[in-house]
Coordinates of C-alpha atoms and ligand atoms in Angstrom, one line a residue:
M1 CA 17.9 -63.2 7.2
D2 CA 21.6 -63.8 6.3
H3 CA 23.7 -61.0 7.8
Q4 CA 27.0 -62.4 6.6
I5 CA 29.0 -59.5 5.3
R6 CA 30.3 -60.0 1.8
C7 CA 33.8 -58.4 1.7
F8 CA 34.8 -56.8 -1.6
E9 CA 37.3 -54.6 -3.2
A10 CA 36.2 -51.7 -5.4
H11 CA 38.2 -50.7 -8.5
V12 CA 37.4 -47.1 -9.3
Y13 CA 38.7 -45.7 -12.6
G14 CA 39.6 -42.0 -12.5
G15 CA 39.0 -39.4 -15.1
N16 CA 35.3 -39.7 -15.7
D17 CA 33.2 -36.7 -16.5
L18 CA 30.0 -37.8 -14.8
K19 CA 26.6 -36.6 -16.1
G20 CA 23.0 -37.6 -16.0
V21 CA 20.3 -38.1 -13.4
I22 CA 20.7 -39.5 -9.9
T23 CA 18.0 -40.0 -7.4
T24 CA 18.4 -39.6 -3.6
S25 CA 17.0 -42.4 -1.6
G26 CA 15.2 -42.3 1.7
S27 CA 17.2 -41.3 4.8
K28 CA 19.0 -44.0 6.7
N29 CA 19.2 -42.1 9.9
A30 CA 15.6 -41.0 9.8
S31 CA 14.5 -44.5 9.2
F32 CA 16.1 -46.0 12.3
P33 CA 14.1 -44.1 15.0
I34 CA 10.9 -44.3 13.0
L35 CA 11.1 -48.1 12.7
A36 CA 11.8 -48.2 16.5
A37 CA 8.8 -46.0 17.1
S38 CA 6.6 -48.7 15.7
L39 CA 7.3 -50.6 18.9
L40 CA 5.3 -47.9 20.9
T41 CA 2.0 -49.2 19.6
E42 CA 0.1 -52.4 19.1
E43 CA -1.5 -51.0 15.9
P44 CA 0.0 -51.5 12.4
C45 CA 2.4 -48.8 11.2
F46 CA 3.2 -48.2 7.5
V47 CA 6.5 -46.8 6.4
K48 CA 7.4 -46.0 2.8
G49 CA 10.8 -45.1 1.5
V50 CA 13.0 -47.0 3.9
P51 CA 16.2 -47.5 1.9
Q52 CA 17.4 -51.0 1.2
L53 CA 20.7 -51.0 3.1
R54 CA 22.6 -53.5 5.2
D55 CA 22.0 -51.4 8.3
M56 CA 18.3 -51.4 7.7
E57 CA 18.2 -55.1 7.3
I58 CA 19.8 -55.5 10.6
M59 CA 17.3 -53.1 12.3
L60 CA 14.4 -55.0 10.8
S61 CA 15.8 -58.3 11.9
L62 CA 16.2 -57.0 15.4
L63 CA 12.5 -55.9 15.4
E64 CA 11.5 -59.3 14.1
L65 CA 13.5 -61.0 16.9
L66 CA 11.5 -58.8 19.4
G67 CA 8.2 -60.1 17.9
T68 CA 7.3 -57.4 15.4
D69 CA 5.5 -58.7 12.3
I70 CA 7.0 -57.2 9.2
Q71 CA 5.5 -57.3 5.7
R72 CA 6.9 -55.5 2.6
S73 CA 4.5 -54.7 -0.2
E74 CA 5.4 -54.7 -3.9
E75 CA 5.5 -50.9 -3.8
G76 CA 8.2 -51.2 -1.0
I77 CA 5.9 -50.1 1.8
L78 CA 6.8 -51.7 5.1
R79 CA 3.9 -52.8 7.4
L80 CA 5.1 -53.3 11.0
Q81 CA 2.9 -54.5 13.8
S82 CA 4.1 -55.2 17.3
A83 CA 0.8 -56.5 18.6
S84 CA 2.6 -58.4 21.3
L85 CA 6.3 -58.6 22.0
Q86 CA 8.4 -61.6 23.0
E87 CA 7.9 -62.5 26.6
E88 CA 11.5 -62.4 27.6
K89 CA 12.0 -58.7 27.6
K90 CA 15.7 -58.7 26.6
V91 CA 16.8 -57.7 23.2
P92 CA 18.3 -61.1 22.0
D93 CA 22.1 -60.8 22.0
S94 CA 22.4 -62.1 18.5
G95 CA 25.5 -60.0 17.7
L96 CA 23.3 -57.7 15.6
I97 CA 23.0 -54.9 18.2
Q98 CA 26.7 -54.3 18.0
K99 CA 26.7 -54.0 14.2
I100 CA 24.8 -50.7 14.2
R101 CA 24.5 -47.5 16.2
G102 CA 20.8 -47.3 15.3
S103 CA 20.0 -50.3 17.6
I104 CA 20.2 -47.8 20.5
Y105 CA 16.7 -46.6 19.6
L106 CA 15.4 -49.9 21.0
L107 CA 16.4 -48.6 24.4
G108 CA 13.9 -45.8 24.7
A109 CA 11.2 -47.5 22.7
L110 CA 11.2 -50.8 24.7
L111 CA 11.5 -49.0 28.0
A112 CA 8.4 -47.1 27.2
R113 CA 6.5 -50.1 25.8
Q114 CA 7.4 -52.8 28.3
R115 CA 8.9 -50.9 31.2
Y116 CA 12.0 -53.0 31.0
V117 CA 14.8 -53.3 28.6
E118 CA 18.0 -55.3 28.6
M119 CA 20.4 -55.0 25.8
T120 CA 24.1 -55.0 24.9
F121 CA 25.7 -51.7 23.9
P122 CA 25.3 -50.6 20.3
G123 CA 28.1 -50.5 17.7
G124 CA 28.5 -48.5 14.5
C125 CA 31.3 -46.9 12.6
S126 CA 34.7 -46.4 14.2
I127 CA 34.7 -42.6 14.2
G128 CA 35.6 -42.0 17.8
A129 CA 33.8 -42.5 21.1
R130 CA 30.1 -43.3 20.9
P131 CA 28.9 -43.1 24.5
I132 CA 25.3 -43.4 25.7
D133 CA 25.7 -41.5 29.0
L134 CA 23.2 -38.8 27.9
H135 CA 20.6 -41.5 27.0
I136 CA 21.1 -43.0 30.5
R137 CA 21.0 -39.6 32.2
G138 CA 17.7 -38.8 30.5
L139 CA 16.0 -42.1 31.0
E140 CA 17.1 -42.2 34.6
A141 CA 15.5 -38.7 35.1
L142 CA 12.3 -40.2 33.8
G143 CA 12.4 -42.7 36.6
A144 CA 14.1 -45.7 35.1
R145 CA 16.3 -47.8 37.4
V146 CA 19.5 -48.3 35.5
E147 CA 22.1 -51.0 35.9
V148 CA 25.2 -50.8 33.6
Q149 CA 27.1 -54.1 33.4
K150 CA 30.3 -54.9 31.5
N151 CA 28.8 -54.9 28.0
K152 CA 25.1 -54.3 28.6
V153 CA 22.6 -52.0 30.1
I154 CA 19.4 -53.0 32.0
M155 CA 16.6 -50.5 32.6
S156 CA 13.4 -51.0 34.5
A157 CA 10.5 -48.8 35.5
P158 CA 7.9 -51.2 37.0
Q159 CA 5.6 -48.3 38.0
G160 CA 6.0 -46.6 34.6
L161 CA 8.0 -43.5 33.6
R162 CA 7.1 -40.0 34.8
G163 CA 7.9 -36.7 33.2
A164 CA 10.9 -34.6 34.3
T165 CA 13.1 -31.7 33.2
I166 CA 16.2 -33.0 31.6
F167 CA 19.3 -31.1 30.5
L168 CA 20.8 -33.1 27.6
G169 CA 23.8 -31.1 26.7
G170 CA 27.0 -33.1 26.3
P171 CA 30.6 -32.1 25.3
A172 CA 29.5 -31.7 21.7
G173 CA 26.0 -30.2 22.3
G174 CA 22.9 -32.4 22.0
S175 CA 22.7 -36.0 21.0
V176 CA 20.6 -37.2 18.1
T177 CA 20.0 -40.7 19.3
G178 CA 19.8 -39.6 23.0
T179 CA 17.1 -37.0 22.2
A180 CA 15.1 -39.5 20.2
D181 CA 15.3 -42.2 22.9
I182 CA 14.1 -39.7 25.6
V183 CA 11.3 -38.3 23.4
M184 CA 10.0 -41.8 22.7
S185 CA 10.0 -42.7 26.4
A186 CA 8.5 -39.3 27.4
A187 CA 5.6 -39.7 24.9
L188 CA 4.3 -42.6 27.1
A189 CA 5.4 -41.3 30.5
K190 CA 3.0 -39.7 33.1
G191 CA 3.0 -35.9 33.0
Q192 CA 5.2 -33.4 31.4
T193 CA 8.8 -33.7 30.2
R194 CA 11.0 -30.8 29.2
I195 CA 14.2 -31.6 27.3
E196 CA 16.7 -28.7 27.3
Y197 CA 19.5 -29.0 24.7
A198 CA 17.5 -31.4 22.5
A199 CA 19.3 -32.2 19.2
C200 CA 17.6 -30.3 16.3
E201 CA 18.7 -32.6 13.5
P202 CA 16.1 -33.2 10.8
E203 CA 16.0 -36.9 11.8
V204 CA 14.8 -35.9 15.3
V205 CA 12.2 -33.5 13.8
E206 CA 10.9 -36.3 11.5
L207 CA 10.6 -38.7 14.5
C208 CA 8.7 -36.1 16.5
Q209 CA 6.3 -35.5 13.5
V210 CA 5.7 -39.3 13.4
L211 CA 5.1 -39.4 17.1
V212 CA 2.5 -36.6 16.8
L213 CA 0.8 -38.6 14.1
M214 CA 0.7 -41.5 16.6
G215 CA -1.1 -39.2 19.1
A216 CA 1.9 -37.8 21.1
H217 CA 1.8 -34.2 22.4
I218 CA 5.1 -32.5 21.6
E219 CA 5.8 -28.8 21.6
G220 CA 8.9 -27.1 20.3
I221 CA 9.7 -29.5 17.5
G222 CA 12.9 -28.5 15.7
S223 CA 14.1 -26.3 18.6
P224 CA 16.5 -27.2 21.4
I225 CA 13.7 -27.2 24.0
L226 CA 11.1 -29.9 23.6
E227 CA 8.0 -30.2 25.9
I228 CA 6.2 -33.5 25.8
E229 CA 2.9 -34.3 27.6
G230 CA 2.7 -38.0 28.1
V231 CA -0.3 -40.0 26.9
D232 CA -1.5 -43.5 27.9
T233 CA -1.4 -45.1 24.4
L234 CA -0.2 -44.3 20.9
K235 CA -1.7 -45.4 17.6
G236 CA -0.4 -46.6 14.3
F237 CA 0.8 -44.3 11.6
S238 CA 1.6 -44.0 7.9
H239 CA 4.7 -42.1 6.9
T240 CA 7.1 -41.6 4.0
I241 CA 10.8 -41.3 4.9
S242 CA 12.3 -38.0 3.7
A243 CA 15.3 -37.9 1.3
D244 CA 18.7 -38.6 2.8
R245 CA 20.4 -35.3 3.3
I246 CA 23.8 -36.8 3.7
E247 CA 23.4 -38.9 0.5
A248 CA 22.2 -35.8 -1.4
G249 CA 25.1 -33.7 -0.1
T250 CA 27.5 -36.5 -1.1
W251 CA 26.1 -36.3 -4.7
M252 CA 26.5 -32.6 -4.8
L253 CA 30.2 -32.8 -3.7
M254 CA 30.7 -35.7 -6.1
A255 CA 29.3 -33.6 -8.9
L256 CA 31.7 -30.7 -8.1
C257 CA 34.7 -33.2 -8.0
A258 CA 34.0 -35.5 -10.9
G259 CA 31.1 -33.9 -12.9
H260 CA 31.3 -32.9 -16.5
S261 CA 32.1 -29.2 -17.1
S262 CA 29.3 -28.6 -19.6
H263 CA 26.7 -31.3 -19.0
P264 CA 25.1 -31.3 -15.5
I265 CA 24.3 -34.0 -13.0
V266 CA 20.7 -33.7 -12.0
I267 CA 20.1 -34.7 -8.4
E268 CA 16.5 -35.6 -7.7
H269 CA 14.9 -35.3 -4.3
F270 CA 17.5 -32.8 -3.1
P271 CA 16.5 -31.7 0.5
K272 CA 17.8 -28.2 0.3
K273 CA 16.2 -27.0 3.5
S274 CA 18.3 -29.4 5.6
L275 CA 21.6 -28.7 3.7
G276 CA 21.8 -25.0 4.3
A277 CA 25.4 -25.1 5.8
L278 CA 26.7 -27.1 2.8
L279 CA 25.0 -24.8 0.3
F280 CA 26.4 -21.7 2.1
T281 CA 29.9 -23.1 2.2
L282 CA 29.9 -24.1 -1.5
N283 CA 28.5 -20.8 -2.5
E284 CA 31.3 -19.0 -0.6
M285 CA 33.8 -21.3 -2.5
G286 CA 32.4 -20.0 -5.8
A287 CA 30.4 -23.1 -6.8
S288 CA 27.1 -22.6 -8.7
W289 CA 24.0 -24.7 -9.4
D290 CA 20.4 -24.5 -10.4
L291 CA 17.7 -25.5 -7.9
S292 CA 14.1 -25.9 -9.0
G293 CA 11.9 -27.4 -6.3
D294 CA 13.8 -30.4 -5.0
C295 CA 15.8 -30.9 -8.2
M296 CA 19.4 -29.7 -8.4
Q297 CA 21.4 -29.3 -11.6
I298 CA 25.1 -29.0 -11.0
K299 CA 28.3 -29.3 -13.2
G300 CA 31.9 -30.0 -12.4
G301 CA 33.4 -27.2 -10.3
Q302 CA 36.1 -25.0 -11.7
N303 CA 38.4 -22.4 -10.0
L304 CA 36.9 -22.9 -6.6
K305 CA 38.2 -21.1 -3.6
A306 CA 39.5 -22.7 -0.3
A307 CA 37.2 -22.9 2.7
I308 CA 37.3 -23.3 6.4
V309 CA 34.6 -25.8 7.6
H310 CA 33.5 -26.5 11.2
A311 CA 31.5 -29.6 11.6
L312 CA 28.9 -28.8 14.2
P313 CA 25.4 -30.0 15.4
Y314 CA 22.6 -29.1 13.1
P315 CA 22.1 -26.5 11.5
G316 CA 25.9 -26.5 11.4
F317 CA 28.0 -28.3 8.7
P318 CA 27.3 -32.0 9.0
T319 CA 30.1 -34.2 10.4
D320 CA 28.9 -36.9 8.0
L321 CA 29.9 -34.7 5.0
Q322 CA 33.4 -33.6 6.2
A323 CA 35.3 -36.5 4.6
P324 CA 33.7 -36.0 1.1
M325 CA 34.4 -32.3 1.6
A326 CA 38.1 -33.0 2.2
V327 CA 38.3 -34.6 -1.2
L328 CA 36.8 -31.5 -2.9
M329 CA 39.3 -29.4 -1.0
T330 CA 42.2 -31.2 -2.6
L331 CA 41.0 -29.8 -6.0
V332 CA 40.4 -26.2 -5.0
Q333 CA 42.8 -23.3 -4.1
D334 CA 45.3 -24.1 -1.5
G335 CA 44.8 -23.9 2.3
S336 CA 41.4 -25.3 3.2
E337 CA 40.7 -26.5 6.8
I338 CA 38.2 -28.9 8.4
H339 CA 37.5 -28.9 12.1
D340 CA 35.2 -31.6 13.5
H341 CA 33.7 -30.6 16.8
I342 CA 31.4 -33.6 17.0
Y343 CA 33.9 -36.4 16.3
P344 CA 37.4 -34.9 16.7
Q345 CA 38.9 -38.3 15.7
R346 CA 36.9 -38.8 12.5
F347 CA 40.0 -38.5 10.3
L348 CA 41.1 -42.1 9.7
Y349 CA 40.6 -41.5 6.0
V350 CA 43.5 -39.0 6.0
R351 CA 46.1 -41.8 5.8
E352 CA 44.3 -43.2 2.8
L353 CA 44.1 -39.9 0.9
E354 CA 47.8 -39.3 1.7
R355 CA 48.6 -42.7 0.0
M356 CA 46.9 -41.2 -3.0
G357 CA 49.2 -38.2 -2.9
A358 CA 47.0 -35.8 -1.0
H359 CA 49.0 -33.2 0.9
L360 CA 47.3 -32.9 4.3
E361 CA 48.3 -31.7 7.7
T362 CA 46.4 -32.9 10.7
F363 CA 46.1 -31.0 14.0
P364 CA 43.9 -31.9 17.1
S365 CA 40.4 -32.3 15.9
G366 CA 41.2 -31.1 12.4
L367 CA 42.9 -31.1 9.1
K368 CA 44.5 -28.6 6.7
V369 CA 44.1 -29.6 3.1
H370 CA 46.5 -28.5 0.4
R371 CA 45.7 -28.5 -3.3
S372 CA 47.0 -31.9 -4.6
Q373 CA 46.9 -34.2 -7.6
L374 CA 45.5 -37.6 -6.5
R375 CA 46.8 -40.8 -8.1
G376 CA 45.1 -44.2 -8.0
T377 CA 46.6 -46.8 -5.6
K378 CA 45.5 -49.4 -3.1
I379 CA 43.7 -47.9 -0.1
Q380 CA 41.4 -49.1 2.7
A381 CA 37.9 -47.9 3.5
T382 CA 37.6 -47.2 7.2
D383 CA 34.0 -46.3 7.8
L384 CA 30.8 -45.5 5.9
R385 CA 31.3 -41.8 5.1
A386 CA 35.0 -42.2 4.6
S387 CA 34.2 -44.9 2.0
A388 CA 32.0 -42.4 0.0
A389 CA 34.9 -40.0 0.1
L390 CA 37.4 -42.6 -1.1
Y391 CA 35.2 -43.5 -4.1
M392 CA 35.0 -39.8 -4.8
A393 CA 38.8 -39.5 -4.6
G394 CA 39.1 -42.5 -6.9
L395 CA 36.9 -40.8 -9.5
T396 CA 39.0 -37.7 -9.5
A397 CA 42.4 -39.4 -9.4
E398 CA 44.7 -40.4 -12.3
G399 CA 44.6 -44.2 -12.9
V400 CA 42.8 -46.9 -10.9
T401 CA 42.1 -46.8 -7.2
Q402 CA 41.6 -50.2 -5.4
I403 CA 39.5 -49.7 -2.3
T404 CA 39.7 -52.6 0.1
E405 CA 37.0 -53.3 2.7
A406 CA 34.7 -51.3 0.5
E407 CA 31.7 -53.2 1.8
H408 CA 31.2 -50.3 4.3
I409 CA 29.4 -48.4 1.5
D410 CA 26.5 -50.9 1.4
R411 CA 25.7 -50.1 5.0
G412 CA 24.5 -46.6 4.3
Y413 CA 24.1 -45.7 0.6
E414 CA 21.4 -47.5 -1.4
C415 CA 22.8 -48.8 -4.8
F416 CA 25.8 -46.5 -4.5
E417 CA 27.9 -48.0 -7.2
E418 CA 24.9 -48.6 -9.5
K419 CA 23.9 -44.9 -9.2
L420 CA 27.4 -43.8 -10.1
R421 CA 27.7 -46.2 -13.0
H422 CA 24.5 -44.7 -14.3
L423 CA 26.3 -41.3 -14.4
G424 CA 29.1 -42.9 -16.4
A425 CA 31.5 -43.9 -13.7
R426 CA 33.6 -47.0 -14.3
I427 CA 33.6 -49.0 -11.0
E428 CA 34.1 -52.7 -10.6
R429 CA 33.6 -54.9 -7.6
K430 CA 35.8 -57.8 -6.8
V431 CA 34.3 -60.1 -4.1
I432 CA 36.9 -61.4 -1.6
D433 CA 36.3 -64.9 -0.3
S434 CA 36.4 -64.9 3.5
Ligands
EPU501 N1 27.6 -38.0 22.9 C1 27.9 -38.0 24.3 N2 27.1 -38.8 25.0 C2 26.1 -39.5 24.6 C3 25.8 -39.4 23.2 C4 26.6 -38.7 22.4 O1 28.9 -37.4 24.7 O2 25.4 -40.2 25.3 C5 28.5 -37.1 22.1 C6 29.2 -38.0 21.0 O3 30.4 -38.5 21.5 C7 29.4 -37.0 19.9 C8 28.1 -36.1 20.0 O4 27.6 -36.3 21.3 O5 30.5 -36.2 20.1 C9 27.0 -36.5 19.0 O6 26.6 -37.8 19.2 P1 25.1 -38.2 18.8 O7 24.6 -39.0 19.9 O8 24.4 -37.0 18.3 O9 25.4 -39.1 17.5 P2 25.0 -40.5 17.2 O10 23.6 -40.7 17.7 O11 26.0 -41.5 17.7 C10 24.0 -39.8 14.9 C11 24.2 -40.4 13.5 C12 25.6 -40.2 13.0 C13 25.9 -38.8 12.9 C14 25.7 -38.1 14.3 C15 25.8 -36.6 14.3 C16 22.6 -42.3 13.6 C17 22.3 -43.7 13.7 N3 23.8 -41.9 13.7 O12 25.0 -40.5 15.7 O13 25.6 -40.8 11.7 O14 27.2 -38.6 12.6 O15 24.3 -38.4 14.8 O16 25.0 -36.0 13.4 O17 21.6 -41.5 13.4 C18 26.5 -42.0 9.9 O18 25.4 -42.0 9.4 O19 27.5 -42.3 9.2 C19 26.7 -41.5 11.3 C20 27.8 -41.7 11.9

């Protein structure tokens, strides 16, 4: 597969009153560990609802390089079978590992499957430090011998892994990818593993549910204490990926910022149970909506109040929604604040919003947002979630906003521009020759 990134500039025209129906795609961050879990068995695994994203293409290419046979049906169901893996147990250093954070899931899955893994460090968005010390601490506790070299990690457990009690708390609480890696390894370890301070994010819960379908014994799913009784083998599974909570939350914020005041945006597949903190915050700000089952109807927000938001591990306010939230905050009463306790440096987008006329004041790990009138200008997308926020800013601004390096958006939102155009947004893409 060709992983050449096509750079483009997005031209976003402000002043649209968006309305109509938009459908949330399957979750990017739930797909990563579930695709990796297919490595834990020789049997075929069927996964429906994996979004078509650049990050997913990279993950699937990595699996193929490892020896997984992948077929996609006409209905979009992926069939993955890792009957045998490539003999050289290294994850090929093709440059793909560093393109995504999700490649870190290969660490736990391959260690469990082949008792050896060698891979370069993962990459991902520039949103601050992305260490893997918790993954290493946990897998070491399960008996892996760990060697960290300049740009890679080697783990081996020739006698197999054995259960252990692992405290997984880090400076920002649990780790999503760290918990998932350890659960995958513990599922095939000998004896019982107890993880204290497991991450409780819905993506970890969904992985655990899939592992249970595969025959794993896991107690405490969704809580910070997970108990796993290892088994000798795991079997294949069929699973449909749940709706992407961050994408759905982005549409909700987009509706409040750029939605029509009398005709709603209808958001299909809205995963309300995993967006409690966002719904609570928006309710406090005075926003209103109708929710029927998993279908949300919401109009442009008017006379909303300021808010103070703390991005925290689940069920706290998601760090992945703090940048789009900052854009909404420019439109509401003066004096909102955002504090990000997970990625204190995830504020590169501030400079870009300031170029558009936003009046913002930064402080360590946070931001004060003043009510501001945004104007279209040339700005630069810095990472995936910031890109979504900048498109949102462009839609609320006067004039045209030119977003350079807008290709970030294709990493994590399926058909982002197409979906917005369907709501009436005017967005053009200008491909930049590299
Ligand atoms: N941390 C450590 N040591 C570790 C791992 C993490 O100190 O070994 C710290 C991090 O520095 C951070 C916090 O723990 O302060 C949370 O990190 P975590 O490991 O939970 O995050 P992640 O696995 O790197 C996933 C998502 C992110 C999302 C975060 C938090 C994937 C592939 N990535 O990242 O998603 O922001 O959890 O919810 O699932 C995105 O989709 O744009 C994105 C960045």
